[in-house]
Amino acid sequence: MRSRVFATILITLLITLASANWMHATVKSPAETKNAALRYWMAFAEMQDTWADKSTQELLEKTAAGDAAWDEAKLAPILDANADAISMMQRATKLPECDWGLEYGRGWKASIAYAPRARALARLNTLEGMRQLAKGDSQSAVYTWLAGVRFSQDLTRGGSLIFALMAKNVLLPGLRLLAQAARNGQLNDAEKREVLAAVRALPEDAFDWGSAWGIESVSTEDLLHELQTASDAGAVYEAIMGKPAPKQGLPPTNEDIQRSREYMLAVAGALRETPSKATTVIDGLQTKRTALGKVELSMTPNPQGVNSARIEVMKARTDLIRALGVK
């Protein structure tokens, strides 16, 4: 009798162990996302708004822009409070995809609520690199600033012109700080080669400015069509633009919208050329621009200003490559 009970217990134990081993062998963690934007959203949620007062905001901006020296006492607590958000963002920049999930079907109404957080987090990342370099940790500073370079690229994925311009402002401080560190002899040869490889991988003007302008043109046209069908176009214009509506040009006609479309598409094509050629092409489009109505013109960005932003990025990139002095 006892042997039978013992055998039953032994069989039960063996079945339990086998089941546990089978579960361990077959149950796996879900695959991690390849979409960097999801991680960026998580990083935004982790951010701590410890810089709410105006004076601290100004100090953050001036320091990140290189107009103020690093102040450990004032700035370190802010970076410490946001360490998790910064490191999460840095890890996300290594993921192969970035889809922000923008609602393109909503046109100009699509939410870009993440933009302020993205800009603030990029600034914190720039400052973290400055802090690391001030402590003599050039390797960490390079890692941090190159993460900022990759973040700037992701900011433009599928975005309109505002994101390209924001990405430019994210990118430039990192390029300039890396160039300064190289000139000051603060980077070793391995770090210089790492930076050079990352910078050479960028397009000369860093982003796809033509596509960004193209997305802008789609949003502008959607807005013009909305004004065309609105019962009170003037009120809609003022609500959207935040300024008084022009006395003429509302609602826009089909011809107005067509002229705007042709001009915007022509500029998008120009911005796919080199900046020097784009300057010439854009100048040649001045007749088309002056033919736009006041309403359409008020919604149209300055293409030469956008081209100047491209030139600014190109100069910073070229300056950094020269500063590295690596062949």
Coordinates of C-alpha atoms in Angstrom, one line a residue:
M1 CA 0.0 0.0 0.0
R2 CA 2.8 2.4 1.0
S3 CA 4.7 1.6 -2.2
R4 CA 1.6 2.4 -4.3
V5 CA 1.2 5.8 -2.5
F6 CA 4.9 6.6 -2.9
A7 CA 4.7 5.7 -6.6
T8 CA 1.6 8.0 -7.1
I9 CA 3.4 10.9 -5.4
L10 CA 6.6 10.3 -7.4
I11 CA 4.6 10.3 -10.7
T12 CA 2.8 13.5 -9.7
L13 CA 6.1 15.2 -8.9
L14 CA 7.6 14.2 -12.2
I15 CA 4.6 15.5 -14.1
T16 CA 4.7 18.8 -12.2
L17 CA 8.4 19.2 -12.9
A18 CA 8.0 18.3 -16.6
S19 CA 5.1 20.9 -16.9
A20 CA 7.2 23.6 -15.3
N21 CA 10.1 22.9 -17.6
W22 CA 7.7 22.9 -20.6
M23 CA 6.3 26.2 -19.5
H24 CA 9.7 27.7 -19.1
A25 CA 10.7 26.5 -22.5
T26 CA 7.6 27.8 -24.4
V27 CA 6.6 31.0 -22.6
K28 CA 8.7 34.0 -23.8
S29 CA 8.5 37.7 -23.3
P30 CA 6.7 39.5 -26.1
A31 CA 8.9 41.0 -28.8
E32 CA 10.0 44.5 -28.1
T33 CA 8.8 47.3 -30.3
K34 CA 10.9 48.5 -33.3
N35 CA 9.1 51.8 -33.3
A36 CA 11.1 54.5 -31.6
A37 CA 8.2 56.9 -31.4
L38 CA 6.5 54.6 -28.8
R39 CA 9.5 54.8 -26.6
Y40 CA 9.8 58.6 -27.1
W41 CA 6.2 58.9 -25.9
M42 CA 7.2 56.9 -22.8
A43 CA 10.1 59.2 -22.3
F44 CA 7.9 62.3 -22.5
A45 CA 5.7 60.8 -19.8
E46 CA 8.7 60.3 -17.6
M47 CA 9.8 63.9 -17.8
Q48 CA 9.7 66.0 -14.7
D49 CA 8.8 69.7 -15.1
T50 CA 11.4 71.0 -12.6
W51 CA 12.2 74.1 -14.7
A52 CA 8.9 75.9 -14.6
D53 CA 10.2 79.3 -13.5
K54 CA 11.2 81.7 -16.3
S55 CA 14.8 82.3 -15.1
T56 CA 15.6 78.6 -15.0
Q57 CA 14.1 78.2 -18.5
E58 CA 16.3 81.0 -19.8
L59 CA 19.4 79.4 -18.2
L60 CA 18.6 76.1 -19.8
E61 CA 18.2 77.7 -23.2
K62 CA 21.3 79.8 -23.0
T63 CA 23.5 77.0 -21.7
A64 CA 22.3 74.6 -24.4
A65 CA 22.9 77.3 -27.0
G66 CA 26.5 77.8 -25.7
D67 CA 25.7 81.3 -24.5
A68 CA 26.2 80.4 -20.8
A69 CA 28.7 78.2 -18.9
W70 CA 27.7 75.0 -17.4
D71 CA 26.3 75.6 -13.8
E72 CA 26.3 72.3 -11.9
A73 CA 24.6 73.6 -8.9
K74 CA 21.6 75.0 -10.8
L75 CA 21.3 72.5 -13.6
A76 CA 22.3 69.2 -12.2
P77 CA 19.2 68.7 -10.1
I78 CA 17.0 69.1 -13.3
L79 CA 19.0 66.5 -15.2
D80 CA 19.0 64.1 -12.3
A81 CA 15.2 64.4 -12.1
N82 CA 14.9 63.6 -15.8
A83 CA 17.6 60.9 -16.0
D84 CA 15.1 58.2 -16.8
A85 CA 13.5 60.2 -19.5
I86 CA 16.9 61.1 -21.1
S87 CA 18.2 57.5 -21.0
M88 CA 14.9 56.2 -22.4
M89 CA 15.1 58.6 -25.3
Q90 CA 18.7 57.7 -26.0
R91 CA 17.9 54.0 -26.2
A92 CA 15.0 54.7 -28.5
T93 CA 17.2 56.4 -31.0
K94 CA 18.8 53.1 -31.8
L95 CA 15.5 51.5 -32.9
P96 CA 15.1 51.0 -36.7
E97 CA 11.7 52.7 -37.2
C98 CA 9.9 55.8 -36.1
D99 CA 6.1 56.3 -36.7
W100 CA 4.6 59.1 -34.7
G101 CA 1.1 58.0 -35.6
L102 CA 0.0 61.3 -36.9
E103 CA -3.5 61.6 -38.1
Y104 CA -2.9 62.7 -41.7
G105 CA -6.5 62.4 -42.5
R106 CA -7.3 65.4 -40.2
G107 CA -5.0 67.7 -42.2
W108 CA -4.1 70.8 -40.4
K109 CA -6.1 69.6 -37.4
A110 CA -3.7 66.7 -36.7
S111 CA -2.3 66.9 -33.2
I112 CA 1.3 67.8 -32.7
A113 CA 1.0 68.0 -29.0
Y114 CA 4.2 66.1 -28.5
A115 CA 6.3 68.9 -30.1
P116 CA 7.0 71.0 -26.9
R117 CA 8.0 67.9 -25.0
A118 CA 10.3 66.7 -27.7
R119 CA 12.0 70.0 -27.9
A120 CA 12.4 70.2 -24.1
L121 CA 13.8 66.6 -23.9
A122 CA 16.3 67.3 -26.7
R123 CA 17.5 70.3 -24.8
L124 CA 18.0 68.2 -21.6
N125 CA 19.9 65.7 -23.6
T126 CA 22.2 68.4 -25.0
L127 CA 22.8 69.6 -21.4
E128 CA 23.5 66.1 -20.2
G129 CA 26.3 65.9 -22.8
M130 CA 27.7 69.2 -21.6
R131 CA 27.7 67.9 -18.0
Q132 CA 29.4 64.7 -19.0
L133 CA 32.2 66.6 -20.9
A134 CA 32.6 69.0 -17.9
K135 CA 33.4 66.0 -15.8
G136 CA 35.9 64.7 -18.3
D137 CA 33.8 61.9 -19.6
S138 CA 34.1 62.5 -23.3
Q139 CA 32.9 59.0 -24.3
S140 CA 29.6 59.5 -22.6
A141 CA 29.3 63.0 -24.0
V142 CA 29.8 61.7 -27.6
Y143 CA 27.2 59.0 -26.9
T144 CA 24.7 61.5 -25.7
W145 CA 25.2 64.1 -28.4
L146 CA 25.0 61.4 -31.2
A147 CA 21.8 60.2 -29.7
G148 CA 20.6 63.8 -30.1
V149 CA 21.6 63.7 -33.7
R150 CA 19.6 60.5 -34.3
F151 CA 16.6 62.0 -32.4
S152 CA 16.6 65.0 -34.7
Q153 CA 16.3 62.6 -37.6
D154 CA 13.3 60.8 -36.1
L155 CA 11.6 64.1 -35.3
T156 CA 11.1 64.7 -39.1
R157 CA 9.7 61.3 -39.9
G158 CA 6.4 61.9 -41.7
G159 CA 6.3 65.5 -40.3
S160 CA 5.5 68.8 -41.9
L161 CA 7.8 71.8 -42.1
I162 CA 7.5 72.7 -38.5
F163 CA 9.2 69.4 -37.5
A164 CA 12.0 69.9 -39.9
L165 CA 12.7 73.3 -38.4
M166 CA 12.4 72.0 -34.9
A167 CA 14.7 69.1 -35.8
K168 CA 17.2 71.7 -37.1
N169 CA 17.2 73.4 -33.7
V170 CA 17.7 70.0 -32.0
L171 CA 20.6 69.1 -34.3
L172 CA 22.7 72.3 -34.4
P173 CA 23.7 72.5 -30.7
G174 CA 25.0 68.9 -30.8
L175 CA 27.0 69.5 -34.0
R176 CA 28.5 72.7 -32.6
L177 CA 29.4 71.2 -29.2
L178 CA 31.1 68.2 -30.8
A179 CA 33.1 70.6 -33.1
Q180 CA 34.1 72.6 -30.1
A181 CA 35.1 69.6 -28.1
A182 CA 37.2 68.3 -31.1
R183 CA 39.0 71.7 -31.5
N184 CA 39.7 71.8 -27.7
G185 CA 41.4 68.4 -27.9
Q186 CA 38.7 66.8 -25.7
L187 CA 38.0 63.8 -28.0
N188 CA 40.3 60.9 -28.6
D189 CA 40.9 59.4 -32.0
A190 CA 38.3 56.6 -31.6
E191 CA 35.7 59.2 -30.5
K192 CA 36.5 61.4 -33.5
R193 CA 36.1 58.4 -35.9
E194 CA 32.7 57.5 -34.3
V195 CA 31.4 61.1 -34.7
L196 CA 32.7 61.3 -38.2
A197 CA 31.0 58.1 -39.2
A198 CA 27.7 59.3 -37.8
V199 CA 27.9 62.8 -39.4
R200 CA 28.9 61.5 -42.8
A201 CA 25.9 59.2 -42.7
L202 CA 23.6 62.3 -42.6
P203 CA 22.4 64.0 -45.8
E204 CA 24.4 67.2 -46.3
D205 CA 21.4 69.3 -45.2
A206 CA 20.4 66.6 -42.6
F207 CA 16.7 66.2 -43.5
D208 CA 14.3 65.7 -46.4
W209 CA 13.2 69.4 -46.6
G210 CA 11.3 68.8 -49.9
S211 CA 9.0 66.2 -48.4
A212 CA 8.4 68.3 -45.3
W213 CA 7.4 71.2 -47.5
G214 CA 5.2 68.8 -49.5
I215 CA 3.3 67.7 -46.4
E216 CA 2.9 71.4 -45.4
S217 CA 1.4 72.0 -48.8
V218 CA -1.2 69.3 -48.3
S219 CA -2.2 70.7 -44.9
T220 CA -2.4 74.2 -46.4
E221 CA -4.7 73.0 -49.2
D222 CA -6.9 71.2 -46.7
L223 CA -7.3 74.4 -44.8
L224 CA -8.1 76.4 -47.9
H225 CA -10.8 73.9 -48.8
E226 CA -12.3 74.2 -45.3
L227 CA -12.3 78.0 -45.6
Q228 CA -14.0 77.6 -49.0
T229 CA -16.9 75.7 -47.6
A230 CA -17.2 77.4 -44.2
S231 CA -20.4 79.4 -43.5
D232 CA -18.3 82.1 -41.9
A233 CA -14.8 81.9 -43.5
G234 CA -13.6 85.0 -41.7
A235 CA -14.4 83.6 -38.3
V236 CA -12.8 80.2 -39.2
Y237 CA -9.7 82.0 -40.5
E238 CA -9.3 84.0 -37.3
A239 CA -9.8 81.0 -35.1
I240 CA -7.1 79.1 -36.9
M241 CA -4.6 81.8 -37.7
G242 CA -5.0 83.8 -34.5
K243 CA -5.2 87.1 -36.3
P244 CA -7.8 89.2 -38.2
A245 CA -9.0 87.9 -41.5
P246 CA -8.0 89.7 -44.7
K247 CA -10.7 92.0 -46.0
Q248 CA -10.4 90.3 -49.4
G249 CA -9.9 86.7 -50.6
L250 CA -12.4 84.9 -48.4
P251 CA -13.6 82.4 -49.2
P252 CA -10.8 81.3 -51.5
T253 CA -11.9 80.3 -55.1
N254 CA -10.8 77.2 -56.9
E255 CA -8.4 79.3 -58.9
D256 CA -6.9 80.6 -55.7
I257 CA -6.4 77.1 -54.4
Q258 CA -4.9 75.9 -57.7
R259 CA -2.4 78.8 -57.8
S260 CA -1.4 77.9 -54.2
R261 CA -1.0 74.3 -55.0
E262 CA 1.2 75.0 -58.0
Y263 CA 3.5 77.3 -56.1
M264 CA 3.8 75.0 -53.1
L265 CA 4.7 72.0 -55.3
A266 CA 7.2 74.0 -57.2
V267 CA 8.9 75.0 -54.0
A268 CA 8.9 71.4 -52.7
G269 CA 10.8 70.5 -55.9
A270 CA 13.3 73.3 -55.4
L271 CA 14.1 72.2 -51.9
R272 CA 15.1 68.8 -53.2
E273 CA 17.9 70.6 -55.1
T274 CA 21.2 71.8 -53.6
P275 CA 20.7 75.0 -51.5
S276 CA 22.5 77.1 -54.1
K277 CA 20.4 75.8 -57.0
A278 CA 17.3 76.0 -54.8
T279 CA 18.0 79.7 -54.2
T280 CA 17.9 80.4 -57.9
V281 CA 14.8 78.3 -58.5
I282 CA 12.9 79.9 -55.6
D283 CA 13.8 83.4 -56.9
G284 CA 12.4 82.4 -60.2
L285 CA 9.1 81.5 -58.5
Q286 CA 8.6 85.0 -57.2
T287 CA 6.0 85.7 -59.9
K288 CA 4.0 82.8 -58.8
R289 CA 4.3 83.9 -55.2
T290 CA 3.1 87.5 -55.8
A291 CA 0.2 86.0 -57.7
L292 CA -1.1 84.4 -54.5
G293 CA -4.0 86.0 -52.7
K294 CA -3.6 87.5 -49.3
V295 CA -5.2 84.5 -47.6
E296 CA -3.0 82.0 -49.4
L297 CA 0.1 84.1 -48.9
S298 CA -0.5 84.4 -45.1
M299 CA -0.5 80.6 -44.9
T300 CA 2.6 80.1 -47.0
P301 CA 6.1 79.8 -45.3
N302 CA 9.0 81.8 -46.6
P303 CA 10.9 79.3 -48.8
Q304 CA 14.1 81.3 -48.8
G305 CA 14.1 81.2 -45.0
V306 CA 13.7 77.4 -45.2
N307 CA 16.6 77.2 -47.6
S308 CA 18.7 79.4 -45.3
A309 CA 18.0 76.8 -42.5
R310 CA 19.3 74.1 -44.8
I311 CA 22.5 76.2 -45.5
E312 CA 22.9 76.7 -41.7
V313 CA 22.8 72.9 -41.1
M314 CA 25.2 72.2 -44.0
K315 CA 27.7 74.7 -42.6
A316 CA 27.5 73.2 -39.1
R317 CA 28.0 69.7 -40.5
T318 CA 31.0 70.8 -42.7
D319 CA 32.5 72.7 -39.7
L320 CA 32.3 69.6 -37.5
I321 CA 33.9 67.4 -40.2
R322 CA 36.8 69.9 -40.5
A323 CA 37.2 70.1 -36.7
L324 CA 37.5 66.3 -36.4
G325 CA 40.4 66.4 -38.8
V326 CA 40.1 62.6 -39.4
K327 CA 40.6 61.3 -42.9

